[in-house]
mmCIF file of C-alpha atoms in Angstrom:
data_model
loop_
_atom_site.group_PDB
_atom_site.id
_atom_site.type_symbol
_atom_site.label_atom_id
_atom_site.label_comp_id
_atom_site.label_asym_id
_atom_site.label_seq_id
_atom_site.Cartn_x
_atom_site.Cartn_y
_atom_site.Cartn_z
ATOM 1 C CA UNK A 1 -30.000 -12.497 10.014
ATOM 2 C CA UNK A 2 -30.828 -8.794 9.478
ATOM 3 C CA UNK A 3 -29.209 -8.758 6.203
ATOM 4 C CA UNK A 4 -26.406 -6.174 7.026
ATOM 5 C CA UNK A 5 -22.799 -5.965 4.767
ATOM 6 C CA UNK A 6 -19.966 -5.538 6.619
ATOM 7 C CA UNK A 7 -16.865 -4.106 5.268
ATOM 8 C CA UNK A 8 -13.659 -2.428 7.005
ATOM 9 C CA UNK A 9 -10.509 -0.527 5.448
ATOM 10 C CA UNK A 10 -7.268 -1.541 6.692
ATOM 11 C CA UNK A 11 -3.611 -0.616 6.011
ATOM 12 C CA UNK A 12 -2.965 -4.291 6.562
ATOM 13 C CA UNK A 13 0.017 -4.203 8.845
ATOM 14 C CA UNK A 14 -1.620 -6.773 10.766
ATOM 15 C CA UNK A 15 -2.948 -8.975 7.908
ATOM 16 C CA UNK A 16 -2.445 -12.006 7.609
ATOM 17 C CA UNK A 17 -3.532 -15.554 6.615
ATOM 18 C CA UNK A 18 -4.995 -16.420 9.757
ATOM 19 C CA UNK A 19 -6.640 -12.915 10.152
ATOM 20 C CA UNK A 20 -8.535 -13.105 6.999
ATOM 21 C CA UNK A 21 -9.978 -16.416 7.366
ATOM 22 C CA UNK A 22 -11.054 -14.979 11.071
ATOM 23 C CA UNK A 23 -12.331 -12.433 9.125
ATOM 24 C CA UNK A 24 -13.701 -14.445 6.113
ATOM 25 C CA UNK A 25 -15.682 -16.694 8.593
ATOM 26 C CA UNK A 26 -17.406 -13.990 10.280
ATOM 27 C CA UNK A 27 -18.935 -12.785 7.379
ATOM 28 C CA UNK A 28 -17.460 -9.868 5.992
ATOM 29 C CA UNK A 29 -18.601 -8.901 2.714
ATOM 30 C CA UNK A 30 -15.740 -6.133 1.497
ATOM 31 C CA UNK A 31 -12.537 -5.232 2.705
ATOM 32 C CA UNK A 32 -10.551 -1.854 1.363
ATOM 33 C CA UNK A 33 -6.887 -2.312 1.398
ATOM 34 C CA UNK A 34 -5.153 1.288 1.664
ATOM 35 C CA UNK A 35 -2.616 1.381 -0.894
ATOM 36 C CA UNK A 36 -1.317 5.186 -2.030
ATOM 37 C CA UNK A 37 1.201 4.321 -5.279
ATOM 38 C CA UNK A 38 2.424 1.427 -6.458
ATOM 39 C CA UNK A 39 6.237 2.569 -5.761
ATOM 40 C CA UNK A 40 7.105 1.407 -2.528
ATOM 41 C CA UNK A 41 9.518 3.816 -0.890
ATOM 42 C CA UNK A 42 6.732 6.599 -1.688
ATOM 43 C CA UNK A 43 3.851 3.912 -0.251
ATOM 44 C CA UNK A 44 5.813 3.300 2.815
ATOM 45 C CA UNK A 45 6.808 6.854 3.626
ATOM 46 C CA UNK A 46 3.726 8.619 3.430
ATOM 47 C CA UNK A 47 2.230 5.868 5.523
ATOM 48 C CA UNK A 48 4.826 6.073 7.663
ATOM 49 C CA UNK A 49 5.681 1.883 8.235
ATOM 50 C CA UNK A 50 7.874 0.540 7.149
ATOM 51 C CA UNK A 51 7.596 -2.512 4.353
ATOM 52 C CA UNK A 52 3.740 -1.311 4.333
ATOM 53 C CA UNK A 53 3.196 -1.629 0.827
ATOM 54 C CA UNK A 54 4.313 -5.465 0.792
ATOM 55 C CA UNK A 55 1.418 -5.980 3.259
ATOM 56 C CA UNK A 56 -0.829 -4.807 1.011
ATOM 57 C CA UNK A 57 0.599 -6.761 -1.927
ATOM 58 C CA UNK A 58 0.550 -9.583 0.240
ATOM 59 C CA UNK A 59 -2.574 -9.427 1.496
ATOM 60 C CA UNK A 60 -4.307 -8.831 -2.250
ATOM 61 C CA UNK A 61 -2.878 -12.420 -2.743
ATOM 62 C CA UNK A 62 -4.014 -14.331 0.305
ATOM 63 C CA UNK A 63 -7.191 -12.920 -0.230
ATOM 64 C CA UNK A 64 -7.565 -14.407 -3.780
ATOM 65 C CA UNK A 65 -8.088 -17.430 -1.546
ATOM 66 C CA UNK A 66 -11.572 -16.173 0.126
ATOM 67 C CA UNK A 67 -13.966 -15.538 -2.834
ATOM 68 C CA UNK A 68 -16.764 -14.388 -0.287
ATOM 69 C CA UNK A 69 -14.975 -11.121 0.336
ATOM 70 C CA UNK A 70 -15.318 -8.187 -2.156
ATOM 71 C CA UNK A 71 -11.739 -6.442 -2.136
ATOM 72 C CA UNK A 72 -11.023 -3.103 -3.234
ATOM 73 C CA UNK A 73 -8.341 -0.138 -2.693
ATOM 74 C CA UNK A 74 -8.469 2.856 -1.178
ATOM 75 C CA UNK A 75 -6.161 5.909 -2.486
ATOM 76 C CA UNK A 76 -5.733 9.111 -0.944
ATOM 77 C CA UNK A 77 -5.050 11.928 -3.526
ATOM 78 C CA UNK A 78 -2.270 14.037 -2.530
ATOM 79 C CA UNK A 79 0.542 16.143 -4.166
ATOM 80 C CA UNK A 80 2.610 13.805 -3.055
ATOM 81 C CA UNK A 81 1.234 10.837 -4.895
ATOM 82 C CA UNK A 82 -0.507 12.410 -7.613
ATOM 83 C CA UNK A 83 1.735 10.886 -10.261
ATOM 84 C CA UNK A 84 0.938 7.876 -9.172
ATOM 85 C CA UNK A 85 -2.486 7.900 -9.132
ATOM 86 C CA UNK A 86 -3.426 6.954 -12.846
ATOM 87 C CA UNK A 87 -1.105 3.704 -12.493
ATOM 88 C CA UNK A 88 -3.203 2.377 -9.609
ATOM 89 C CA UNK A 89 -6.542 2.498 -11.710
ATOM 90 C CA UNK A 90 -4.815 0.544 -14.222
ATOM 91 C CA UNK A 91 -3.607 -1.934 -11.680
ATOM 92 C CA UNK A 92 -6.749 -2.333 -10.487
ATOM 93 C CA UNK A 93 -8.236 -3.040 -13.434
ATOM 94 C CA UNK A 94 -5.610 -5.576 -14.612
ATOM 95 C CA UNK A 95 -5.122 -7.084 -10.752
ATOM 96 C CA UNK A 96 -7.435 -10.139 -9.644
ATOM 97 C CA UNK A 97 -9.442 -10.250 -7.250
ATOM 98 C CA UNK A 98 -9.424 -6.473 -7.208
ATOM 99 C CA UNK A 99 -12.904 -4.765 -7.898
ATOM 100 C CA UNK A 100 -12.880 -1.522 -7.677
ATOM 101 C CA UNK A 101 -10.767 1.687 -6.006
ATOM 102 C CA UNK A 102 -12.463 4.492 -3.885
ATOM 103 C CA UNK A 103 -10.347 7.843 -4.088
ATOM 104 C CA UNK A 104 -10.201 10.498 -1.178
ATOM 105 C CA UNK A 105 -8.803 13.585 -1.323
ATOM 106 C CA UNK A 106 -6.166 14.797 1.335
ATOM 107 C CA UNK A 107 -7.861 16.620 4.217
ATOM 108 C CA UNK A 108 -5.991 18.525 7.134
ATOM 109 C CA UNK A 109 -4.544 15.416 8.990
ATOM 110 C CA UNK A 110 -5.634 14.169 12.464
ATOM 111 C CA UNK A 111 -4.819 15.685 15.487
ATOM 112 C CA UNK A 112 -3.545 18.696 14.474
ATOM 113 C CA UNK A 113 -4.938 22.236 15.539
ATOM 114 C CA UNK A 114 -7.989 23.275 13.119
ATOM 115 C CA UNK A 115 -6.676 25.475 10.688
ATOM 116 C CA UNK A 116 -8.591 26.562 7.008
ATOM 117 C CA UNK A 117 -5.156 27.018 5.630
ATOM 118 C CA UNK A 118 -3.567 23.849 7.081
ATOM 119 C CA UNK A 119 -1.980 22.994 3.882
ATOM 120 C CA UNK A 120 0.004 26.310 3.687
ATOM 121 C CA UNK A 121 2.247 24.989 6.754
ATOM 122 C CA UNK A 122 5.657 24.275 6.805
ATOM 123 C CA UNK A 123 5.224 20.489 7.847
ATOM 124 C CA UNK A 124 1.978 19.763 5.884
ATOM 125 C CA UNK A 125 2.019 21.761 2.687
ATOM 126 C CA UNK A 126 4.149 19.164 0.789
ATOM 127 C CA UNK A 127 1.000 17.653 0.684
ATOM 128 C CA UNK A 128 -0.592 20.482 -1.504
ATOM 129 C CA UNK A 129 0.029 21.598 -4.963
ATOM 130 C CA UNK A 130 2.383 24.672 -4.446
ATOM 131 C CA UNK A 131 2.290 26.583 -7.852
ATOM 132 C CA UNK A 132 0.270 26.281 -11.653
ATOM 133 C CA UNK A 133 2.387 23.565 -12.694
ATOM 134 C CA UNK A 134 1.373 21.173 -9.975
ATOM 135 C CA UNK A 135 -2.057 22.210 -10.281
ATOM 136 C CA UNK A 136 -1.957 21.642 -13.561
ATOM 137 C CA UNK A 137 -0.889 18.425 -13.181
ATOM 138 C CA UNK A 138 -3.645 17.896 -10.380
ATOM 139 C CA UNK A 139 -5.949 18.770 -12.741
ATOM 140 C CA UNK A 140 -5.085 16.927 -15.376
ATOM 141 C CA UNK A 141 -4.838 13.456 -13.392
ATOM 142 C CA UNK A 142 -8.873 14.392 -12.583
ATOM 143 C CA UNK A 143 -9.589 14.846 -16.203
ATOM 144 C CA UNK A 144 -8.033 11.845 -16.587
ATOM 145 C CA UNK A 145 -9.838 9.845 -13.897
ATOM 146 C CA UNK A 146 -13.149 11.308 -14.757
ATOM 147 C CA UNK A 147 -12.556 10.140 -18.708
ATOM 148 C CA UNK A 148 -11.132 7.057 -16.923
ATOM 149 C CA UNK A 149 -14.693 6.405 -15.311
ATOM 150 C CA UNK A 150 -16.208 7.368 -18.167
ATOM 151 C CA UNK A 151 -15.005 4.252 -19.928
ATOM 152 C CA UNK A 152 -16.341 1.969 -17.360
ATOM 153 C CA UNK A 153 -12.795 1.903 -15.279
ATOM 154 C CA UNK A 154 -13.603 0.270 -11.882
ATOM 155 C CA UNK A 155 -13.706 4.070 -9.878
ATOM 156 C CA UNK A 156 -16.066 3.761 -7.594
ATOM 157 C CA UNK A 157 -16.148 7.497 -7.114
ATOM 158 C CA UNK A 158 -18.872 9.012 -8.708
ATOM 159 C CA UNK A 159 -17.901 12.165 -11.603
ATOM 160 C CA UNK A 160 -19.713 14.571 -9.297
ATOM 161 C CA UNK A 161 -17.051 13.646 -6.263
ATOM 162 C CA UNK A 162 -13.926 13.506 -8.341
ATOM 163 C CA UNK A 163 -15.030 16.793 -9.668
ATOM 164 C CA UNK A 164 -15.804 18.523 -5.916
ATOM 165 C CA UNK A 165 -12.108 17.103 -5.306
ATOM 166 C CA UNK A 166 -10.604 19.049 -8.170
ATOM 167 C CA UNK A 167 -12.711 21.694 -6.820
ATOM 168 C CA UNK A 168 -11.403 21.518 -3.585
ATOM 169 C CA UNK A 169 -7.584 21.547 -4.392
ATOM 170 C CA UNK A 170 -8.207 24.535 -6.785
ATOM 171 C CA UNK A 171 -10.481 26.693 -4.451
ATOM 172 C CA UNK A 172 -9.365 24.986 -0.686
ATOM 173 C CA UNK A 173 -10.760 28.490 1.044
ATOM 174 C CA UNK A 174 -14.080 27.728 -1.051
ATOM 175 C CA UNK A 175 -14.422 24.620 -0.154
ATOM 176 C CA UNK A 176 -13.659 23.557 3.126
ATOM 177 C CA UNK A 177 -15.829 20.420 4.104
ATOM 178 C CA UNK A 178 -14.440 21.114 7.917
ATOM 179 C CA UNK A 179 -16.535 24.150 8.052
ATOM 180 C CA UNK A 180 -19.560 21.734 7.921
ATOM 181 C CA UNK A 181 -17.713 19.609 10.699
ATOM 182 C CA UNK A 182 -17.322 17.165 8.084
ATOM 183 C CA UNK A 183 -13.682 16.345 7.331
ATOM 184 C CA UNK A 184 -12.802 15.696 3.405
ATOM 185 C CA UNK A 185 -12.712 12.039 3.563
ATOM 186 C CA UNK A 186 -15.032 11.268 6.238
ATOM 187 C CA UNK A 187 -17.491 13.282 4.060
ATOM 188 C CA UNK A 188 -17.171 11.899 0.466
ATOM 189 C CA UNK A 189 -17.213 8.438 2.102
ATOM 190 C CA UNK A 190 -20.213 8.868 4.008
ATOM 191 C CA UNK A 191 -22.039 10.211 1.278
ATOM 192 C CA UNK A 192 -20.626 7.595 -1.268
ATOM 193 C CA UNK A 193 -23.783 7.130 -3.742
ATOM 194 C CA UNK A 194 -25.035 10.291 -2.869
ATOM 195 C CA UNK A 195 -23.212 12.609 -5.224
ATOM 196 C CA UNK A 196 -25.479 15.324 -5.598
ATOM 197 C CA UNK A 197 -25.560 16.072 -1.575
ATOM 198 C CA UNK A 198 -21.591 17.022 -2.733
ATOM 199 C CA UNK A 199 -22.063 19.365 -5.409
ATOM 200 C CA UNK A 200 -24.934 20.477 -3.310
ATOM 201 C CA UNK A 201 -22.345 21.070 -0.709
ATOM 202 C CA UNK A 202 -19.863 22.877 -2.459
ATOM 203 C CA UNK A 203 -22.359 25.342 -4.124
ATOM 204 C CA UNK A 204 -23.649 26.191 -0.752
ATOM 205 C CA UNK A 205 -19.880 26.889 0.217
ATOM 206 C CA UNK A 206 -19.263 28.936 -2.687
ATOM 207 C CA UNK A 207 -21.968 31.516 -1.715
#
């Protein structure tokens, strides 16, 4: 009645046919399915469940069912999975019912002690690019994307936000959104479409 979209993101552990008709009949208009690389022991691990990435694949198909819901994936860039990350725009674009995929960029994880150099501890900085070669790499996957989107790839990122992501793993002290009491992710979602506020944000920062 008041014209609102509803969407939520799941990891969909708890996914299944009878959820998403629950879910299709209340009116949900988009549903992003957390899925990190298409190789399932890396999926599973840095989700940390087990046969998590078969949920996901199972849900994309029982969803091909319910027309009314908009599906899309949602990646978070990492060291870890940066390899993988070109692959899963390809999928994407070659995977029905898929629409689009909506990248964030690893951010100090939840409850754990604020810290501007989180990703220079021992149990977190796997997470980070350690040396030039895997930056180099990271930067070369968001030269990549950014052509990617260029092309009319289904990114929903904008160029300015995959941009203020390579900025962020190449300058972290620079750029840290938590500063602004706006975690990395939380941000760039919650300013989806609004691009410029980002760039505005991270030349601010760099000042």
């Amino acid at each position: 009645k008041l014209n609102f979209l509803t969407s939520i993101c799941t990891n969909c552990y708890l996914l299944d046919e009878p959820m998403i008709k629950k879910l299709a009949d209340s009116g949900l208009h988009f549903i992003a399915l957390s899925l990190d690389s298409l190789i399932p022991e890396k999926h599973n691990y840095f989700r940390g469940i087990k046969n998590s990435q078969q949920k996901v694949l199972e849900a994309i198909s029982c969803l091909e069912n319910y027309k009314e819901i908009e599906i899309g994936l949602r990646t978070i860039i990492s060291q870890y999975n940066i390899e993988d990350v070109i692959d899963l725009v390809y999928f994407i674009k070659e995977k029905n019912p898929l629409k689009h995929i909506d990248f964030q960029a690893i951010s100090r994880p939840a409850r754990t002690a604020r810290d501007d150099q989180w990703y220079l501890r021992e149990e977190t900085k796997w997470l980070w690019p350690r040396d030039e070669k895997e930056l180099q790499l990271l930067n070369t996957v968001f030269d990549k994307l950014i052509l990617l989107k260029k092309e009319g790839f289904p990114i929903s990122n904008s160029e300015l936000q995959l941009n203020a992501f390579k900025n962020y793993f190449n300058k972290p002290t620079m750029c840290q959104y938590h500063r602004m009491y706006l975690p990395t992710g939380l941000s760039l979602r919650g300013l989806k479409g609004r691009s410029n506020l980002v760039a505005r944000a991270l030349r601010l920062l760099r000042r």
